Short mmCIF file of C-alpha atoms and ligand atoms in Angstrom, two decimals:
data_model
loop_
_atom_site.label_atom_id
_atom_site.label_comp_id
_atom_site.label_asym_id
_atom_site.label_seq_id
_atom_site.Cartn_x
_atom_site.Cartn_y
_atom_site.Cartn_z
CA MET D 9 30.11 -28.57 -29.40
CA GLN D 10 29.69 -24.98 -30.39
CA ARG D 11 26.91 -23.06 -28.71
CA ASN D 12 24.33 -21.70 -31.06
CA THR D 13 24.30 -17.99 -30.36
CA HIS D 14 21.28 -17.51 -32.59
CA SER D 15 18.94 -19.90 -30.83
CA PRO D 16 15.86 -20.23 -33.05
CA SER D 17 13.64 -20.97 -30.04
CA SER D 18 14.21 -17.53 -28.58
CA PRO D 19 12.12 -14.77 -30.21
CA SER D 20 13.48 -11.29 -30.78
CA LEU D 21 12.90 -8.84 -27.94
CA GLN D 22 10.20 -7.03 -29.88
CA ALA D 23 8.45 -10.27 -30.82
CA PHE D 24 8.59 -11.32 -27.17
CA ALA D 25 6.95 -8.05 -26.12
CA ARG D 26 4.34 -8.28 -28.87
CA GLU D 27 3.37 -11.83 -27.89
CA GLY D 28 3.14 -10.81 -24.26
CA LEU D 29 0.90 -7.87 -25.10
CA GLU D 30 -1.33 -10.05 -27.28
CA ALA D 31 -1.72 -12.61 -24.52
CA LEU D 32 -2.73 -9.88 -22.07
CA GLU D 33 -5.08 -8.35 -24.62
CA ALA D 34 -6.77 -11.72 -25.15
CA GLN D 35 -7.41 -11.96 -21.40
CA GLY D 36 -8.67 -8.38 -21.25
CA ARG D 37 -5.75 -7.60 -18.93
CA ARG D 38 -3.64 -5.29 -21.01
CA ARG D 39 -3.23 -2.02 -19.18
CA THR D 40 -2.11 1.39 -20.34
CA LEU D 41 -1.13 4.61 -18.63
CA THR D 42 -3.81 7.31 -18.76
CA PRO D 43 -2.65 10.92 -18.46
CA THR D 44 -4.36 12.29 -15.36
CA THR D 45 -4.17 15.70 -13.74
CA ARG D 46 -5.17 15.52 -10.12
CA ARG D 47 -6.63 18.60 -8.54
CA GLY D 48 -7.47 19.46 -4.97
CA GLY D 49 -10.82 18.49 -3.56
CA GLY D 50 -10.66 14.87 -4.71
CA ARG D 51 -10.95 15.82 -8.38
CA ALA D 52 -9.04 14.51 -11.38
CA VAL D 53 -8.99 15.56 -15.03
CA ARG D 54 -8.70 13.08 -17.89
CA ALA D 55 -8.96 14.07 -21.57
CA ASP D 56 -10.35 17.49 -20.63
CA ARG D 57 -13.09 16.06 -18.47
CA GLU D 58 -13.14 16.61 -14.72
CA TYR D 59 -14.13 13.73 -12.46
CA ILE D 60 -14.68 13.26 -8.77
CA SER D 61 -12.14 10.58 -7.97
CA PHE D 62 -12.76 7.65 -5.64
CA SER D 63 -9.63 6.15 -7.09
CA CYS D 64 -6.83 8.06 -5.30
CA ASN D 65 -5.05 7.09 -2.10
CA ASP D 66 -4.74 10.73 -1.05
CA TYR D 67 -7.17 9.91 1.77
CA LEU D 68 -6.87 13.20 3.59
CA GLY D 69 -6.50 15.41 0.54
CA LEU D 70 -3.13 16.60 1.83
CA SER D 71 -1.23 16.40 -1.46
CA HIS D 72 -2.76 19.71 -2.49
CA HIS D 73 -2.87 21.38 0.93
CA PRO D 74 -1.37 24.91 0.68
CA GLU D 75 0.88 24.43 3.74
CA VAL D 76 2.21 21.14 2.36
CA ILE D 77 2.98 22.75 -0.98
CA ALA D 78 4.64 25.71 0.73
CA ALA D 79 6.86 23.38 2.81
CA ALA D 80 7.91 21.51 -0.33
CA ARG D 81 8.72 24.78 -2.08
CA GLU D 82 10.83 26.02 0.82
CA ALA D 83 12.82 22.79 0.97
CA LEU D 84 13.29 22.85 -2.79
CA GLU D 85 14.75 26.36 -2.60
CA ALA D 86 16.91 25.57 0.42
CA TYR D 87 18.26 22.13 -0.50
CA GLY D 88 17.80 21.70 -4.25
CA ALA D 89 15.80 19.27 -6.32
CA GLY D 90 17.54 16.01 -5.50
CA ALA D 91 19.38 14.33 -2.63
CA GLY D 92 22.49 13.71 -4.73
CA ALA D 93 23.43 10.35 -3.21
CA SER D 94 22.31 7.51 -0.98
CA ARG D 95 21.40 8.53 2.56
CA LEU D 96 24.45 6.60 3.75
CA VAL D 97 26.74 8.73 1.62
CA THR D 98 25.79 12.41 1.35
CA GLY D 99 22.05 12.18 0.70
CA ASN D 100 20.90 12.44 4.32
CA HIS D 101 19.72 16.06 4.03
CA PRO D 102 18.36 18.02 7.03
CA PRO D 103 14.60 17.46 6.41
CA TYR D 104 15.03 13.73 7.15
CA ALA D 105 15.72 14.10 10.87
CA GLU D 106 12.52 16.01 11.56
CA LEU D 107 10.41 13.57 9.56
CA GLU D 108 11.82 10.51 11.31
CA MET D 109 11.32 12.03 14.75
CA LEU D 110 7.73 12.92 13.93
CA LEU D 111 6.97 9.50 12.47
CA ALA D 112 8.31 7.77 15.59
CA GLU D 113 6.24 10.10 17.77
CA ILE D 114 3.02 9.54 15.80
CA LYS D 115 3.54 5.79 15.80
CA GLY D 116 4.51 5.68 19.47
CA GLU D 117 7.77 3.94 18.57
CA GLU D 118 11.35 4.61 19.59
CA SER D 119 12.62 5.31 16.13
CA ALA D 120 11.78 5.44 12.43
CA CYS D 121 13.70 5.07 9.19
CA VAL D 122 12.56 6.65 5.92
CA PHE D 123 13.06 4.75 2.66
CA GLY D 124 12.60 5.73 -0.98
CA SER D 125 9.08 4.27 -1.12
CA GLY D 126 6.77 1.88 0.69
CA TYR D 127 7.77 -0.77 -1.79
CA LEU D 128 11.45 -0.28 -1.04
CA ALA D 129 10.80 -0.19 2.72
CA ASN D 130 9.05 -3.56 2.71
CA ILE D 131 11.58 -5.22 0.43
CA GLY D 132 14.46 -3.73 2.38
CA ILE D 133 13.32 -4.79 5.80
CA ILE D 134 12.22 -8.32 4.96
CA THR D 135 15.46 -9.13 3.16
CA ALA D 136 17.48 -7.61 6.01
CA LEU D 137 15.77 -9.78 8.61
CA ALA D 138 15.22 -13.12 6.87
CA GLY D 139 17.40 -15.43 4.81
CA GLU D 140 17.62 -19.00 3.58
CA ASP D 141 17.39 -20.72 6.95
CA ASP D 142 14.36 -18.72 7.99
CA LEU D 143 10.58 -19.00 7.79
CA ILE D 144 8.07 -16.37 6.68
CA VAL D 145 4.40 -16.89 7.48
CA ALA D 146 2.24 -14.39 5.62
CA ASP D 147 -1.42 -13.51 5.16
CA LYS D 148 -2.70 -14.60 1.72
CA LEU D 149 -3.60 -11.02 0.84
CA ILE D 150 -0.41 -9.15 1.72
CA HIS D 151 0.69 -6.50 -0.77
CA ALA D 152 2.90 -7.44 -3.72
CA CYS D 153 5.92 -5.67 -2.21
CA MET D 154 5.87 -7.74 0.99
CA LEU D 155 5.54 -10.83 -1.15
CA ASP D 156 8.43 -9.75 -3.36
CA GLY D 157 10.54 -9.08 -0.26
CA ALA D 158 9.73 -12.53 1.07
CA LYS D 159 10.69 -14.19 -2.22
CA LEU D 160 13.85 -12.15 -2.54
CA SER D 161 14.92 -13.09 0.98
CA GLY D 162 15.20 -16.78 0.05
CA ALA D 163 13.30 -17.76 3.22
CA LYS D 164 10.68 -20.51 3.20
CA LEU D 165 7.34 -18.79 2.57
CA LEU D 166 4.00 -20.12 3.83
CA ARG D 167 0.67 -18.32 3.42
CA PHE D 168 -2.32 -18.44 5.72
CA THR D 169 -5.94 -17.81 4.75
CA HIS D 170 -6.76 -14.11 5.00
CA ASN D 171 -7.07 -13.02 8.65
CA ASP D 172 -7.35 -16.64 9.78
CA VAL D 173 -5.34 -16.76 13.00
CA SER D 174 -5.99 -20.46 13.59
CA HIS D 175 -4.57 -21.28 10.15
CA ALA D 176 -1.48 -19.18 10.92
CA ARG D 177 -1.15 -21.05 14.21
CA LYS D 178 -1.35 -24.41 12.43
CA LEU D 179 1.43 -23.42 10.04
CA LEU D 180 3.62 -22.22 12.90
CA GLU D 181 2.90 -25.32 14.95
CA ALA D 182 3.90 -27.59 12.07
CA HIS D 183 6.90 -25.68 10.67
CA ARG D 184 8.35 -23.17 13.13
CA GLY D 185 10.69 -25.68 14.76
CA ALA D 186 12.59 -26.43 11.56
CA TYR D 187 13.74 -22.86 11.00
CA ARG D 188 16.01 -20.29 12.60
CA ARG D 189 14.25 -16.90 12.57
CA CYS D 190 10.59 -16.44 11.69
CA LEU D 191 8.66 -13.41 10.39
CA LEU D 192 4.88 -13.05 10.48
CA LEU D 193 3.65 -10.64 7.81
CA THR D 194 0.34 -8.79 7.64
CA GLU D 195 -1.21 -5.45 6.76
CA THR D 196 -3.01 -3.41 9.39
CA VAL D 197 -5.62 -2.39 6.78
CA PHE D 198 -5.86 -4.60 3.72
CA SER D 199 -5.56 -2.68 0.50
CA MET D 200 -8.14 -4.55 -1.57
CA GLU D 201 -10.62 -5.51 1.18
CA GLY D 202 -10.47 -2.47 3.43
CA ASP D 203 -10.71 -4.76 6.46
CA LEU D 204 -8.41 -4.82 9.49
CA ALA D 205 -5.99 -7.51 10.64
CA PRO D 206 -6.59 -9.18 14.03
CA MET D 207 -3.45 -7.54 15.37
CA ARG D 208 -3.92 -8.50 19.02
CA GLU D 209 -4.36 -12.18 18.17
CA LEU D 210 -1.40 -12.15 15.77
CA ARG D 211 0.70 -10.53 18.49
CA ALA D 212 -0.18 -13.35 20.87
CA LEU D 213 0.88 -15.84 18.23
CA THR D 214 4.26 -14.19 17.76
CA GLU D 215 4.93 -14.45 21.50
CA GLU D 216 3.97 -18.09 21.53
CA TYR D 217 6.07 -19.13 18.54
CA ASN D 218 8.98 -16.69 18.85
CA THR D 219 8.34 -14.85 15.62
CA TRP D 220 8.69 -11.18 14.65
CA LEU D 221 5.53 -9.44 13.55
CA ILE D 222 5.78 -6.99 10.66
CA ALA D 223 2.67 -5.00 9.75
CA ASP D 224 2.27 -2.77 6.72
CA ASP D 225 0.24 0.27 7.74
CA ALA D 226 0.11 1.85 4.26
CA HIS D 227 -3.66 2.39 4.48
CA GLY D 228 -3.94 2.98 8.20
CA LEU D 229 -1.78 6.04 8.83
CA GLY D 230 -3.90 9.01 9.89
CA ILE D 231 -7.16 7.07 9.72
CA ILE D 232 -6.93 4.01 11.97
CA PRO D 233 -5.26 4.47 15.38
CA HIS D 234 -1.88 2.79 15.57
CA GLY D 235 -2.21 -0.31 17.71
CA GLY D 236 1.45 -0.86 18.53
CA TYR D 237 1.20 -4.65 18.28
CA ALA D 238 3.86 -5.17 15.61
CA ASP D 239 7.60 -5.42 16.23
CA ILE D 240 8.05 -3.37 13.09
CA THR D 241 5.49 -1.23 11.31
CA THR D 242 6.08 -0.26 7.71
CA GLY D 243 4.20 2.26 5.64
CA THR D 244 4.16 4.86 2.95
CA LEU D 245 4.20 8.64 2.78
CA SER D 246 2.47 8.56 -0.59
CA LYS D 247 -1.08 7.88 0.55
CA SER D 248 -2.61 9.76 3.47
CA ALA D 249 0.58 11.84 3.85
CA GLY D 250 0.11 13.09 0.29
CA SER D 251 3.80 13.04 -0.65
CA TYR D 252 6.23 10.26 -1.53
CA GLY D 253 8.48 7.86 0.34
CA GLY D 254 8.21 4.90 2.67
CA TYR D 255 9.14 4.22 6.28
CA VAL D 256 9.63 1.57 8.90
CA CYS D 257 9.46 2.12 12.65
CA GLY D 258 10.21 0.17 15.80
CA LYS D 259 12.88 -0.13 18.50
CA LYS D 260 15.94 2.08 18.09
CA GLU D 261 18.47 -0.75 17.84
CA VAL D 262 16.36 -2.43 15.19
CA MET D 263 16.17 0.79 13.17
CA ASP D 264 19.91 1.39 13.55
CA TYR D 265 20.53 -2.11 12.23
CA ILE D 266 18.12 -1.59 9.32
CA LYS D 267 19.84 1.65 8.37
CA THR D 268 23.10 -0.14 7.89
CA SER D 269 21.87 -3.39 6.37
CA SER D 270 18.85 -2.74 4.12
CA ARG D 271 20.04 -2.91 0.55
CA SER D 272 17.10 -0.90 -0.81
CA LEU D 273 18.09 1.95 1.51
CA MET D 274 21.85 1.69 1.04
CA PHE D 275 21.92 1.33 -2.72
CA SER D 276 19.26 3.85 -3.69
CA THR D 277 19.39 7.64 -3.67
CA GLY D 278 17.75 9.59 -0.86
CA LEU D 279 14.36 11.21 -1.44
CA PRO D 280 14.10 14.73 -2.86
CA PRO D 281 14.17 17.20 0.08
CA ALA D 282 10.84 18.66 -1.08
CA ALA D 283 9.10 15.28 -0.76
CA VAL D 284 10.46 14.81 2.76
CA ALA D 285 9.47 18.30 3.90
CA ALA D 286 6.00 17.91 2.37
CA ALA D 287 5.47 14.65 4.25
CA THR D 288 6.53 16.24 7.55
CA THR D 289 4.07 19.09 7.16
CA ALA D 290 1.30 16.71 6.11
CA LEU D 291 1.91 14.57 9.20
CA ARG D 292 1.68 17.64 11.43
CA ILE D 293 -1.65 18.62 9.87
CA MET D 294 -2.83 15.04 10.28
CA GLN D 295 -1.80 15.11 13.94
CA ASP D 296 -3.54 18.39 14.69
CA SER D 297 -6.85 17.76 13.00
CA SER D 298 -9.75 15.37 12.80
CA VAL D 299 -9.41 15.03 9.05
CA GLY D 300 -8.91 11.23 9.31
CA ALA D 301 -12.22 10.88 11.15
CA LYS D 302 -13.98 12.67 8.30
CA THR D 303 -12.51 10.19 5.80
CA LEU D 304 -13.83 7.27 7.81
CA LYS D 305 -17.20 8.98 8.19
CA ASN D 306 -17.47 9.31 4.39
CA ALA D 307 -16.60 5.63 3.88
CA ARG D 308 -19.21 4.63 6.48
CA TYR D 309 -21.85 6.80 4.88
CA PHE D 310 -21.27 4.97 1.58
CA SER D 311 -21.31 1.49 3.15
CA SER D 312 -24.56 2.30 4.96
CA LEU D 313 -26.22 3.54 1.76
CA LEU D 314 -25.39 0.24 0.04
CA ASN D 315 -26.19 -1.95 3.07
CA LEU D 316 -22.61 -3.21 3.09
CA PRO D 317 -20.80 -4.18 6.30
CA VAL D 318 -19.78 -1.00 8.16
CA ALA D 319 -16.61 0.39 6.55
CA GLN D 320 -13.57 -0.24 8.76
CA SER D 321 -11.23 2.01 6.81
CA ALA D 322 -11.13 4.47 3.91
CA ILE D 323 -11.40 1.57 1.45
CA VAL D 324 -14.76 0.09 0.49
CA PRO D 325 -14.88 -2.69 -2.11
CA VAL D 326 -18.10 -3.39 -3.98
CA LEU D 327 -17.79 -7.02 -5.04
CA LEU D 328 -19.14 -7.73 -8.51
CA GLY D 329 -17.43 -11.05 -9.27
CA ASP D 330 -17.27 -10.97 -13.03
CA GLU D 331 -14.51 -8.98 -14.80
CA ALA D 332 -16.69 -7.67 -17.64
CA ARG D 333 -19.43 -6.61 -15.25
CA THR D 334 -16.87 -4.77 -13.12
CA LEU D 335 -15.54 -2.90 -16.15
CA ALA D 336 -19.08 -2.01 -17.21
CA ALA D 337 -19.87 -0.63 -13.76
CA GLY D 338 -16.68 1.45 -13.83
CA THR D 339 -17.54 2.83 -17.27
CA MET D 340 -21.09 3.65 -16.17
CA LEU D 341 -19.78 5.71 -13.23
CA GLU D 342 -17.29 7.45 -15.51
CA THR D 343 -20.02 8.61 -17.84
CA HIS D 344 -21.56 10.30 -14.80
CA GLY D 345 -18.29 11.96 -13.83
CA TYR D 346 -16.99 9.57 -11.15
CA LEU D 347 -13.79 7.52 -11.08
CA ALA D 348 -13.59 4.27 -9.13
CA SER D 349 -10.90 1.61 -9.49
CA THR D 350 -11.86 -1.55 -11.32
CA ILE D 351 -9.90 -4.29 -9.61
CA ARG D 352 -9.54 -7.57 -11.47
CA PRO D 353 -7.26 -10.60 -11.54
CA PRO D 354 -4.34 -10.92 -11.13
CA THR D 355 -4.64 -8.23 -8.43
CA VAL D 356 -7.47 -10.24 -6.83
CA PRO D 357 -8.43 -13.94 -7.25
CA PRO D 358 -10.63 -14.87 -10.24
CA GLY D 359 -14.35 -14.38 -9.57
CA THR D 360 -13.74 -11.59 -7.04
CA SER D 361 -13.48 -8.59 -9.36
CA ARG D 362 -14.69 -5.45 -7.73
CA LEU D 363 -15.02 -1.71 -7.77
CA ARG D 364 -12.77 -0.30 -5.11
CA PHE D 365 -13.73 3.03 -3.58
CA SER D 366 -11.11 5.08 -1.75
CA PHE D 367 -12.66 7.80 0.32
CA SER D 368 -11.19 11.18 1.02
CA ALA D 369 -12.01 13.66 3.74
CA LEU D 370 -12.77 16.07 0.90
CA HIS D 371 -15.56 14.09 -0.77
CA ALA D 372 -18.98 15.73 -0.53
CA GLU D 373 -21.86 13.70 0.87
CA ALA D 374 -23.95 14.57 -2.20
CA ASP D 375 -21.40 12.88 -4.49
CA ILE D 376 -21.20 9.81 -2.28
CA ALA D 377 -25.01 9.53 -2.29
CA ARG D 378 -25.12 9.98 -6.05
CA VAL D 379 -22.57 7.21 -6.67
CA ALA D 380 -24.50 4.87 -4.37
CA SER D 381 -27.77 5.54 -6.16
CA LEU D 382 -26.18 5.06 -9.60
CA LEU D 383 -24.86 1.66 -8.51
CA LYS D 384 -28.24 0.66 -7.12
CA LYS D 385 -30.17 1.90 -10.14
CA ASP D 386 -28.15 -0.35 -12.45
CA GLY D 387 -28.33 -3.35 -10.14
CA TYR D 388 -24.68 -3.32 -9.09
CA ALA D 389 -25.45 -3.02 -5.42
C1 PLP O 419 0.76 1.39 -1.75
C2 PLP O 419 1.25 0.30 -0.91
C3 PLP O 419 2.62 0.07 -0.74
C4 PLP O 419 3.65 0.78 -1.57
O1 PLP O 419 3.90 2.06 -1.14
P1 PLP O 419 4.62 3.06 -2.16
O2 PLP O 419 5.13 4.13 -1.29
O3 PLP O 419 3.57 3.51 -3.11
O4 PLP O 419 5.70 2.30 -2.83
C5 PLP O 419 3.02 -0.86 0.17
N1 PLP O 419 2.13 -1.60 0.87
C6 PLP O 419 0.81 -1.43 0.71
C7 PLP O 419 -0.12 -2.26 1.52
C8 PLP O 419 0.33 -0.49 -0.19
O5 PLP O 419 -0.98 -0.35 -0.36
#
């Protein structure tokens, strides 16, 4: 029988895209890219209007710090715009060594390895450490990139209720024995909740069930002290470090193995030297100042004004439940010159739509108070 190469059941590529867009539109979930010019001081400009942004992950305001910009410029002049190849070939330019030493020092670990992004770091490490005969036990709310890494690895994936150590224990008790290696995945600070993982308890679990604990510290760096409970900590240089790139850190042998076995490191070009140098300078500023404490103070000021549980990190969600109501609240704040992220399904489960506020050390108390009173005035909080 001859294969029909013009299968009528398969739409054209454009029709496929159009149908997909229409389906998203119908659900109110179609998204577009909005041109945005970020400025220092937690400000952002959209369509000629300047906003105070509570929607950036630049928690310490370091992306626009003059010393960070100067370091990037120097590296750009000295080493050029791009790395030219994978780090394993000729892309391992001089700024890398300093950054990795500093990261290891800040994290209190033996060694660190810098990847192209936080996404690539998580995918790279999970697929390097787990395969088909292995088990991955993960918090329900881990970031998409850890989840993607887990799926890509081919390991059996089980999820436990958010921060529920006894549920994680039950899963391990029932399933650990049937698998070879086992990874336990969590985030130190959860990106949509702003709450912290019970790292000490998870550590105890990993000892008991012979598993390796991997914690994504994307939202903790520079704000929440590093606990040192995980076997491997992953993170990003694109949030509090104000630049771009990702990293993992842990024991030296583990890092040496990762460097020669993570596909997302091996088969992707090294970071631009300017991004690496900027991150190094940002980390030094972070180390030498109390800027992270100011960020936390701002978040706590906001949570106290709204009678929310005391903020545990730079992230404060204001739960609104309904998608339309969340969008309306976001639009209301925008008309007053404030940007907050409207977080809806599929990023969070249905019925848990929220405004997500990311605080920066550079936010003024007056703006935080104004946002809180606007939310209260309209019955959102
Ligand atoms: C932002 C984020 C990442 C991805 O980091 P990038 O460097 O932006 O790719 C990974 N994990 C968590 C928890 C994040 O919030």
